[in-house]
């Protein structure tokens, strides 16, 4: 270890984005968990464009990248995590660019609540 290591660590950490608190602050997470299936007509084809707009830029399954959300089965395999992250607004990440519209979040949650019709 060189004596410069602590300084480098400080510099590296300073470059990290500061995450706003999940329960308020800068982040607006007003999405609510659907208690029943009210949009039974939603199909994978309806929500696929939302996953493509909001998730697959990162979750494309590229080597070294995040695991895929590019097809039905991958989403189904991660259903509970996807739901949880949509609900607490931890995905897409705050530093990923444009915030995801609440309406899109809600639509994905409705579809999951209806058991993800294909
Ligand atoms: C800017 C890139 C980016 C975008 C966009 C993005 N993710 Fe992620 N996601 C990541 C990274 C990196 C990880 C792995 C690191 C981690 O667990 O924090 C991850 C992890 C996850 C996880 C699993 C682990 C966890 O933390 O719960 C889920 C589920 C997830 N993402 C869902 C989504 C969904 C759903 C979307 C779209 C609504 C999305 N992500 C959009 C980068 C992204």
Coordinates of N, CA, C and O and ligand atoms in Angstrom, one line a residue:
X1 N 0.9 -1.2 0.0 CA 0.0 0.0 0.0 C 0.9 1.2 0.0 O 1.8 1.4 0.8
X2 N 0.7 2.1 -0.9 CA 1.4 3.4 -0.9 C 0.7 4.3 0.1 O -0.5 4.2 0.4
X3 N 1.4 5.4 0.4 CA 0.8 6.3 1.4 C -0.3 7.2 0.6 O -1.0 8.0 1.2
X4 N -0.3 7.0 -0.7 CA -1.3 7.8 -1.4 C -2.7 7.2 -1.5 O -3.7 7.7 -1.9
X5 N -2.8 5.9 -1.1 CA -4.0 5.1 -1.2 C -5.2 5.8 -0.6 O -6.3 5.9 -1.2
X6 N -5.1 6.3 0.7 CA -6.3 6.9 1.3 C -6.8 8.1 0.5 O -8.0 8.2 0.3
X7 N -5.9 8.8 0.0 CA -6.3 10.0 -0.8 C -7.1 9.6 -2.1 O -8.1 10.1 -2.4
X8 N -6.5 8.5 -2.7 CA -7.2 8.0 -3.9 C -8.6 7.5 -3.6 O -9.5 7.8 -4.4
X9 N -8.7 6.9 -2.5 CA -10.1 6.4 -2.1 C -11.0 7.5 -1.9 O -12.2 7.5 -2.4
X10 N -10.6 8.6 -1.3 CA -11.5 9.7 -1.1 C -11.9 10.3 -2.4 O -13.0 10.6 -2.7
X11 N -10.9 10.4 -3.4 CA -11.3 11.0 -4.7 C -12.3 10.1 -5.4 O -13.2 10.5 -6.0
X12 N -12.0 8.7 -5.3 CA -12.9 7.8 -6.0 C -14.4 7.9 -5.4 O -15.3 7.9 -6.1
X13 N -14.5 8.0 -4.1 CA -15.8 8.1 -3.4 C -16.4 9.4 -3.8 O -17.7 9.5 -3.9
X14 N -15.7 10.5 -3.9 CA -16.2 11.8 -4.2 C -16.9 11.8 -5.6 O -17.8 12.5 -5.8
X15 N -16.4 10.9 -6.4 CA -17.0 10.8 -7.8 C -18.3 10.0 -7.8 O -19.0 10.1 -8.8
X16 N -18.7 9.4 -6.7 CA -19.9 8.6 -6.7 C -21.1 9.5 -6.6 O -21.1 10.5 -5.8
X17 N -22.2 9.2 -7.2 CA -23.4 10.0 -7.0 C -24.0 9.9 -5.6 O -23.8 8.8 -5.0
X18 N -24.5 10.9 -5.1 CA -25.1 10.9 -3.8 C -26.6 10.4 -4.0 O -27.3 11.0 -4.7
X19 N -26.9 9.3 -3.3 CA -28.3 8.8 -3.5 C -29.2 9.6 -2.5 O -29.0 9.7 -1.4
X20 N -30.3 10.1 -3.1 CA -31.3 10.7 -2.2 C -32.0 9.7 -1.3 O -32.1 8.5 -1.7
X21 N -32.5 10.0 -0.1 CA -33.2 9.0 0.7 C -34.4 8.5 0.0 O -35.1 9.3 -0.7
X22 N -34.7 7.2 0.2 CA -35.9 6.6 -0.5 C -37.2 7.2 0.1 O -38.2 7.2 -0.6
X23 N -37.2 7.6 1.3 CA -38.5 8.0 1.9 C -38.7 9.5 1.8 O -39.4 10.0 2.6
X24 N -38.1 10.1 0.9 CA -38.4 11.5 0.7 C -37.3 12.2 0.0 O -36.7 11.7 -0.8
X25 N -37.0 13.4 0.5 CA -36.0 14.2 -0.1 C -36.2 14.5 -1.6 O -37.3 14.8 -2.0
X26 N -35.2 14.4 -2.4 CA -35.3 14.7 -3.8 C -36.1 13.8 -4.6 O -36.6 14.1 -5.6
X27 N -36.1 12.5 -4.1 CA -36.7 11.5 -4.9 C -38.2 11.4 -4.7 O -38.7 11.3 -3.6
X28 N -39.0 11.5 -5.8 CA -40.4 11.4 -5.7 C -40.8 10.0 -6.0 O -40.7 9.6 -7.2
X29 N -41.2 9.2 -5.0 CA -41.6 7.9 -5.3 C -43.0 7.7 -4.7 O -43.2 7.4 -3.5
X30 N -44.0 8.0 -5.5 CA -45.4 8.1 -5.0 C -46.2 6.9 -5.5 O -47.4 6.9 -5.5
X31 N -45.5 5.9 -6.0 CA -46.2 4.7 -6.6 C -46.8 3.9 -5.5 O -46.3 3.9 -4.3
X32 N -47.9 3.3 -5.7 CA -48.6 2.5 -4.7 C -48.8 1.1 -5.2 O -49.0 0.8 -6.4
X33 N -48.7 0.1 -4.3 CA -48.8 -1.3 -4.7 C -50.3 -1.6 -5.0 O -51.1 -1.3 -4.1
X34 N -50.6 -2.1 -6.1 CA -52.0 -2.5 -6.4 C -52.4 -3.6 -5.5 O -51.7 -4.6 -5.3
X35 N -53.6 -3.5 -4.9 CA -54.1 -4.5 -4.0 C -54.9 -5.6 -4.7 O -55.1 -6.7 -4.1
X36 N -55.3 -5.3 -5.9 CA -56.0 -6.4 -6.7 C -55.7 -6.1 -8.1 O -55.2 -5.1 -8.5
X37 N -56.0 -7.1 -9.0 CA -55.8 -7.0 -10.4 C -56.9 -6.2 -11.0 O -58.0 -6.7 -11.2
X38 N -56.6 -5.0 -11.4 CA -57.6 -4.1 -12.0 C -57.4 -3.9 -13.5 O -58.3 -3.4 -14.1
X39 N -56.3 -4.3 -14.0 CA -56.0 -4.2 -15.4 C -55.7 -5.5 -16.0 O -54.6 -5.7 -16.6
X40 N -56.6 -6.4 -16.0 CA -56.4 -7.8 -16.4 C -56.1 -7.8 -17.9 O -55.7 -8.8 -18.4
X41 N -56.4 -6.7 -18.7 CA -56.2 -6.7 -20.1 C -54.7 -6.5 -20.5 O -54.3 -6.7 -21.6
X42 N -53.9 -6.1 -19.5 CA -52.5 -5.9 -19.8 C -51.8 -7.2 -20.2 O -51.9 -8.2 -19.6
X43 N -51.0 -7.1 -21.3 CA -50.2 -8.2 -21.8 C -48.7 -7.9 -21.8 O -48.4 -6.7 -21.7
X44 N -47.9 -8.9 -21.9 CA -46.5 -8.6 -22.0 C -46.1 -7.6 -23.1 O -45.3 -6.7 -22.9
X45 N -46.9 -7.7 -24.2 CA -46.6 -6.8 -25.4 C -46.9 -5.4 -25.0 O -46.3 -4.5 -25.6
X46 N -47.8 -5.2 -24.0 CA -48.1 -3.8 -23.6 C -47.0 -3.2 -22.7 O -46.7 -2.0 -22.7
X47 N -46.3 -4.0 -21.9 CA -45.4 -3.5 -21.0 C -43.9 -3.7 -21.5 O -43.0 -3.0 -21.0
X48 N -43.7 -4.5 -22.5 CA -42.4 -4.7 -23.1 C -41.7 -3.3 -23.5 O -40.6 -3.1 -23.2
X49 N -42.5 -2.4 -24.1 CA -41.9 -1.1 -24.5 C -41.4 -0.3 -23.3 O -40.4 0.4 -23.3
X50 N -42.1 -0.5 -22.1 CA -41.7 0.2 -20.9 C -40.4 -0.4 -20.4 O -39.4 0.3 -20.1
X51 N -40.3 -1.7 -20.4 CA -39.0 -2.3 -20.0 C -37.9 -1.9 -20.9 O -36.8 -1.7 -20.5
X52 N -38.2 -1.8 -22.2 CA -37.2 -1.4 -23.2 C -36.8 0.0 -23.0 O -35.6 0.3 -23.1
X53 N -37.7 0.9 -22.6 CA -37.4 2.3 -22.5 C -36.6 2.5 -21.2 O -35.8 3.4 -21.1
X54 N -37.0 1.7 -20.1 CA -36.5 2.1 -18.8 C -35.4 1.1 -18.2 O -34.8 1.5 -17.2
X55 N -35.4 -0.1 -18.7 CA -34.5 -1.1 -18.1 C -33.5 -1.8 -19.0 O -32.4 -2.0 -18.5
X56 N -33.8 -2.0 -20.2 CA -32.9 -2.9 -21.0 C -31.7 -2.2 -21.5 O -30.8 -2.8 -22.0
X57 N -31.6 -0.8 -21.3 CA -30.4 -0.2 -21.6 C -29.3 -0.7 -20.8 O -28.1 -0.9 -21.2
X58 N -29.6 -1.1 -19.5 CA -28.6 -1.7 -18.6 C -28.8 -3.2 -18.5 O -27.8 -3.9 -18.6
X59 N -30.0 -3.6 -18.4 CA -30.3 -5.1 -18.3 C -30.4 -5.7 -19.6 O -31.5 -6.2 -19.9
X60 N -29.4 -5.7 -20.4 CA -29.4 -6.3 -21.7 C -28.7 -7.7 -21.8 O -28.7 -8.3 -22.8
X61 N -28.2 -8.1 -20.6 CA -27.5 -9.3 -20.6 C -26.1 -9.3 -21.3 O -25.6 -10.4 -21.6
X62 N -25.6 -8.2 -21.5 CA -24.2 -8.1 -22.1 C -23.2 -8.6 -21.1 O -23.4 -8.5 -19.9
X63 N -22.1 -9.2 -21.6 CA -21.1 -9.7 -20.7 C -20.6 -8.6 -19.8 O -20.3 -7.5 -20.3
X64 N -20.5 -8.9 -18.5 CA -20.0 -7.9 -17.6 C -21.1 -6.9 -17.2 O -20.9 -6.1 -16.3
X65 N -22.3 -6.9 -17.8 CA -23.3 -6.0 -17.5 C -24.4 -6.7 -16.6 O -24.2 -7.8 -16.1
X66 N -25.4 -6.0 -16.3 CA -26.5 -6.5 -15.5 C -27.2 -7.6 -16.2 O -27.3 -7.6 -17.5
X67 N -27.8 -8.5 -15.5 CA -28.6 -9.6 -16.1 C -29.7 -9.1 -16.9 O -30.2 -8.0 -16.7
X68 N -30.2 -9.9 -17.8 CA -31.2 -9.4 -18.8 C -32.6 -9.2 -18.2 O -33.1 -10.0 -17.4
X69 N -33.3 -8.2 -18.8 CA -34.8 -8.0 -18.6 C -35.4 -7.9 -20.0 O -36.3 -7.1 -20.2
X70 N -34.8 -8.6 -20.9 CA -35.2 -8.4 -22.3 C -36.2 -9.4 -22.8 O -36.7 -9.2 -23.9
X71 N -36.6 -10.4 -22.0 CA -37.6 -11.3 -22.5 C -38.5 -11.7 -21.3 O -38.2 -11.5 -20.1
X72 N -39.6 -12.3 -21.6 CA -40.6 -12.6 -20.6 C -40.1 -13.4 -19.5 O -40.2 -13.1 -18.3
X73 N -39.4 -14.5 -19.8 CA -38.9 -15.4 -18.8 C -37.9 -14.8 -17.8 O -38.0 -15.0 -16.6
X74 N -37.0 -13.9 -18.3 CA -36.1 -13.3 -17.4 C -36.8 -12.4 -16.4 O -36.4 -12.3 -15.3
X75 N -37.8 -11.7 -16.9 CA -38.6 -10.8 -16.0 C -39.3 -11.7 -15.0 O -39.3 -11.4 -13.8
X76 N -39.9 -12.8 -15.5 CA -40.7 -13.7 -14.6 C -39.7 -14.3 -13.5 O -40.1 -14.4 -12.3
X77 N -38.5 -14.6 -13.9 CA -37.6 -15.2 -12.9 C -37.2 -14.2 -11.8 O -36.9 -14.6 -10.7
X78 N -37.3 -12.9 -12.1 CA -36.9 -11.9 -11.1 C -38.1 -11.1 -10.7 O -38.0 -10.0 -10.1
X79 N -39.3 -11.7 -10.8 CA -40.6 -11.0 -10.6 C -40.6 -10.2 -9.2 O -40.9 -9.0 -9.2
X80 N -40.2 -10.9 -8.1 CA -40.3 -10.3 -6.8 C -39.4 -9.1 -6.7 O -39.7 -8.1 -6.1
X81 N -38.2 -9.3 -7.2 CA -37.2 -8.2 -7.1 C -37.6 -7.1 -8.0 O -37.4 -5.9 -7.6
X82 N -38.1 -7.4 -9.2 CA -38.5 -6.3 -10.1 C -39.6 -5.5 -9.4 O -39.6 -4.3 -9.3
X83 N -40.6 -6.2 -8.8 CA -41.7 -5.6 -8.1 C -41.2 -4.7 -7.0 O -41.6 -3.5 -6.8
X84 N -40.3 -5.2 -6.2 CA -39.8 -4.5 -5.0 C -39.0 -3.2 -5.5 O -39.2 -2.2 -4.9
X85 N -38.2 -3.3 -6.5 CA -37.4 -2.2 -6.9 C -38.3 -1.1 -7.6 O -38.1 0.1 -7.5
X86 N -39.4 -1.6 -8.2 CA -40.3 -0.6 -8.8 C -41.1 0.1 -7.7 O -41.3 1.4 -7.8
X87 N -41.4 -0.6 -6.7 CA -42.2 0.0 -5.6 C -41.4 1.0 -4.8 O -41.9 2.0 -4.4
X88 N -40.2 0.7 -4.5 CA -39.4 1.6 -3.7 C -38.6 2.6 -4.5 O -37.8 3.3 -4.0
X89 N -38.8 2.5 -5.8 CA -38.1 3.4 -6.8 C -36.6 3.3 -6.8 O -35.9 4.2 -7.0
X90 N -36.1 2.1 -6.5 CA -34.6 1.9 -6.5 C -34.1 1.5 -7.9 O -32.9 1.6 -8.2
X91 N -35.1 1.2 -8.8 CA -34.7 0.9 -10.2 C -35.7 1.7 -11.0 O -36.9 1.7 -10.7
X92 N -35.3 2.3 -12.2 CA -33.9 2.5 -12.6 C -33.2 3.4 -11.6 O -33.8 4.1 -10.9
X93 N -31.8 3.2 -11.5 CA -31.0 3.9 -10.5 C -31.2 5.4 -10.7 O -31.4 5.9 -11.8
X94 N -31.0 6.2 -9.6 CA -31.2 7.6 -9.6 C -30.2 8.3 -10.6 O -30.6 9.3 -11.2
X95 N -29.1 7.7 -10.7 CA -28.0 8.3 -11.6 C -28.1 7.8 -13.0 O -27.2 8.1 -13.8
X96 N -29.2 7.1 -13.4 CA -29.3 6.6 -14.7 C -29.8 7.5 -15.7 O -30.0 7.2 -16.9
X97 N -30.1 8.8 -15.4 CA -30.6 9.7 -16.3 C -32.0 10.2 -16.0 O -32.2 10.6 -14.9
X98 N -32.9 10.1 -16.9 CA -34.2 10.7 -16.8 C -35.0 9.8 -15.8 O -35.0 8.6 -15.9
X99 N -35.7 10.4 -14.8 CA -36.5 9.5 -13.9 C -37.6 8.8 -14.6 O -38.2 9.4 -15.5
X100 N -38.0 7.7 -14.1 CA -39.0 6.9 -14.7 C -40.4 7.5 -14.3 O -40.6 7.7 -13.1
X101 N -41.3 7.8 -15.3 CA -42.6 8.4 -14.9 C -43.4 7.4 -14.0 O -43.4 6.2 -14.2
X102 N -44.0 8.0 -13.0 CA -44.8 7.2 -12.1 C -45.8 6.3 -12.8 O -46.1 5.2 -12.4
X103 N -46.5 6.8 -13.8 CA -47.5 6.1 -14.5 C -46.9 4.8 -15.1 O -47.6 3.8 -15.1
X104 N -45.7 4.8 -15.6 CA -45.1 3.6 -16.2 C -44.8 2.6 -15.1 O -45.0 1.4 -15.2
X105 N -44.3 3.1 -14.0 CA -44.0 2.3 -12.8 C -45.3 1.6 -12.4 O -45.4 0.4 -12.2
X106 N -46.4 2.3 -12.3 CA -47.7 1.8 -11.9 C -48.2 0.7 -12.9 O -48.7 -0.3 -12.5
X107 N -48.0 1.0 -14.2 CA -48.4 0.0 -15.2 C -47.7 -1.3 -15.0 O -48.3 -2.4 -15.1
X108 N -46.4 -1.2 -14.8 CA -45.6 -2.5 -14.6 C -46.1 -3.2 -13.4 O -46.3 -4.4 -13.4
X109 N -46.4 -2.5 -12.3 CA -46.9 -3.1 -11.1 C -48.3 -3.7 -11.2 O -48.5 -4.8 -10.7
X110 N -49.1 -3.1 -12.0 CA -50.4 -3.6 -12.3 C -50.3 -5.0 -13.0 O -51.0 -5.9 -12.7
X111 N -49.4 -5.0 -14.0 CA -49.2 -6.2 -14.8 C -48.7 -7.3 -13.9 O -49.1 -8.5 -14.0
X112 N -47.7 -7.0 -13.1 CA -47.2 -8.0 -12.2 C -48.3 -8.5 -11.2 O -48.4 -9.7 -10.9
X113 N -49.1 -7.6 -10.7 CA -50.2 -7.9 -9.8 C -51.2 -8.9 -10.5 O -51.8 -9.7 -9.8
X114 N -51.4 -8.7 -11.8 CA -52.3 -9.6 -12.5 C -51.6 -10.9 -12.9 O -52.1 -11.6 -13.8
X115 N -50.4 -11.2 -12.4 CA -49.7 -12.4 -12.6 C -49.0 -12.4 -14.0 O -48.9 -13.5 -14.6
X116 N -48.7 -11.3 -14.5 CA -47.9 -11.2 -15.7 C -48.4 -11.9 -16.9 O -47.8 -12.8 -17.4
X117 N -49.6 -11.6 -17.4 CA -50.2 -12.3 -18.5 C -49.2 -12.1 -19.7 O -48.7 -11.0 -20.0
X118 N -49.0 -13.2 -20.5 CA -48.2 -13.1 -21.7 C -48.9 -12.6 -22.9 O -50.1 -12.7 -23.0
Ligands
LIG1 C1 -28.6 2.7 -15.5 C2 -28.6 1.3 -15.5 C3 -29.8 0.5 -15.0 C4 -31.2 0.7 -15.4 C5 -31.7 1.7 -16.4 C6 -31.9 -0.3 -14.7 N1 -31.1 -1.0 -13.9 FE1 -31.6 -2.5 -12.6 N2 -29.7 -2.7 -12.0 C7 -28.6 -2.0 -12.5 C8 -27.4 -2.5 -11.9 C9 -26.0 -2.0 -12.2 C10 -27.8 -3.6 -11.0 C11 -26.9 -4.5 -10.1 C12 -26.4 -3.8 -9.0 C13 -27.3 -3.7 -7.9 O1 -27.8 -4.7 -7.4 O2 -27.5 -2.5 -7.4 C14 -29.3 -3.7 -11.1 C15 -30.0 -4.6 -10.3 C16 -31.4 -4.7 -10.5 C17 -32.2 -5.7 -9.8 C18 -31.7 -6.8 -8.8 C19 -31.0 -6.5 -7.7 C20 -31.6 -5.4 -6.8 O3 -30.9 -4.5 -6.5 O4 -32.8 -5.5 -6.5 C21 -33.5 -5.6 -10.3 C22 -34.7 -6.4 -9.9 C23 -33.5 -4.5 -11.2 N3 -32.2 -4.0 -11.4 C24 -34.6 -4.1 -12.0 C25 -34.6 -3.1 -12.9 C26 -35.8 -2.7 -13.5 C27 -37.2 -3.3 -13.4 C28 -35.4 -1.6 -14.3 C29 -36.3 -0.8 -15.2 C30 -37.6 -0.2 -14.6 C31 -34.0 -1.4 -14.1 N4 -33.6 -2.3 -13.2 C32 -33.3 -0.4 -14.8 C33 -28.7 -1.0 -13.5 C34 -29.8 -0.5 -14.1

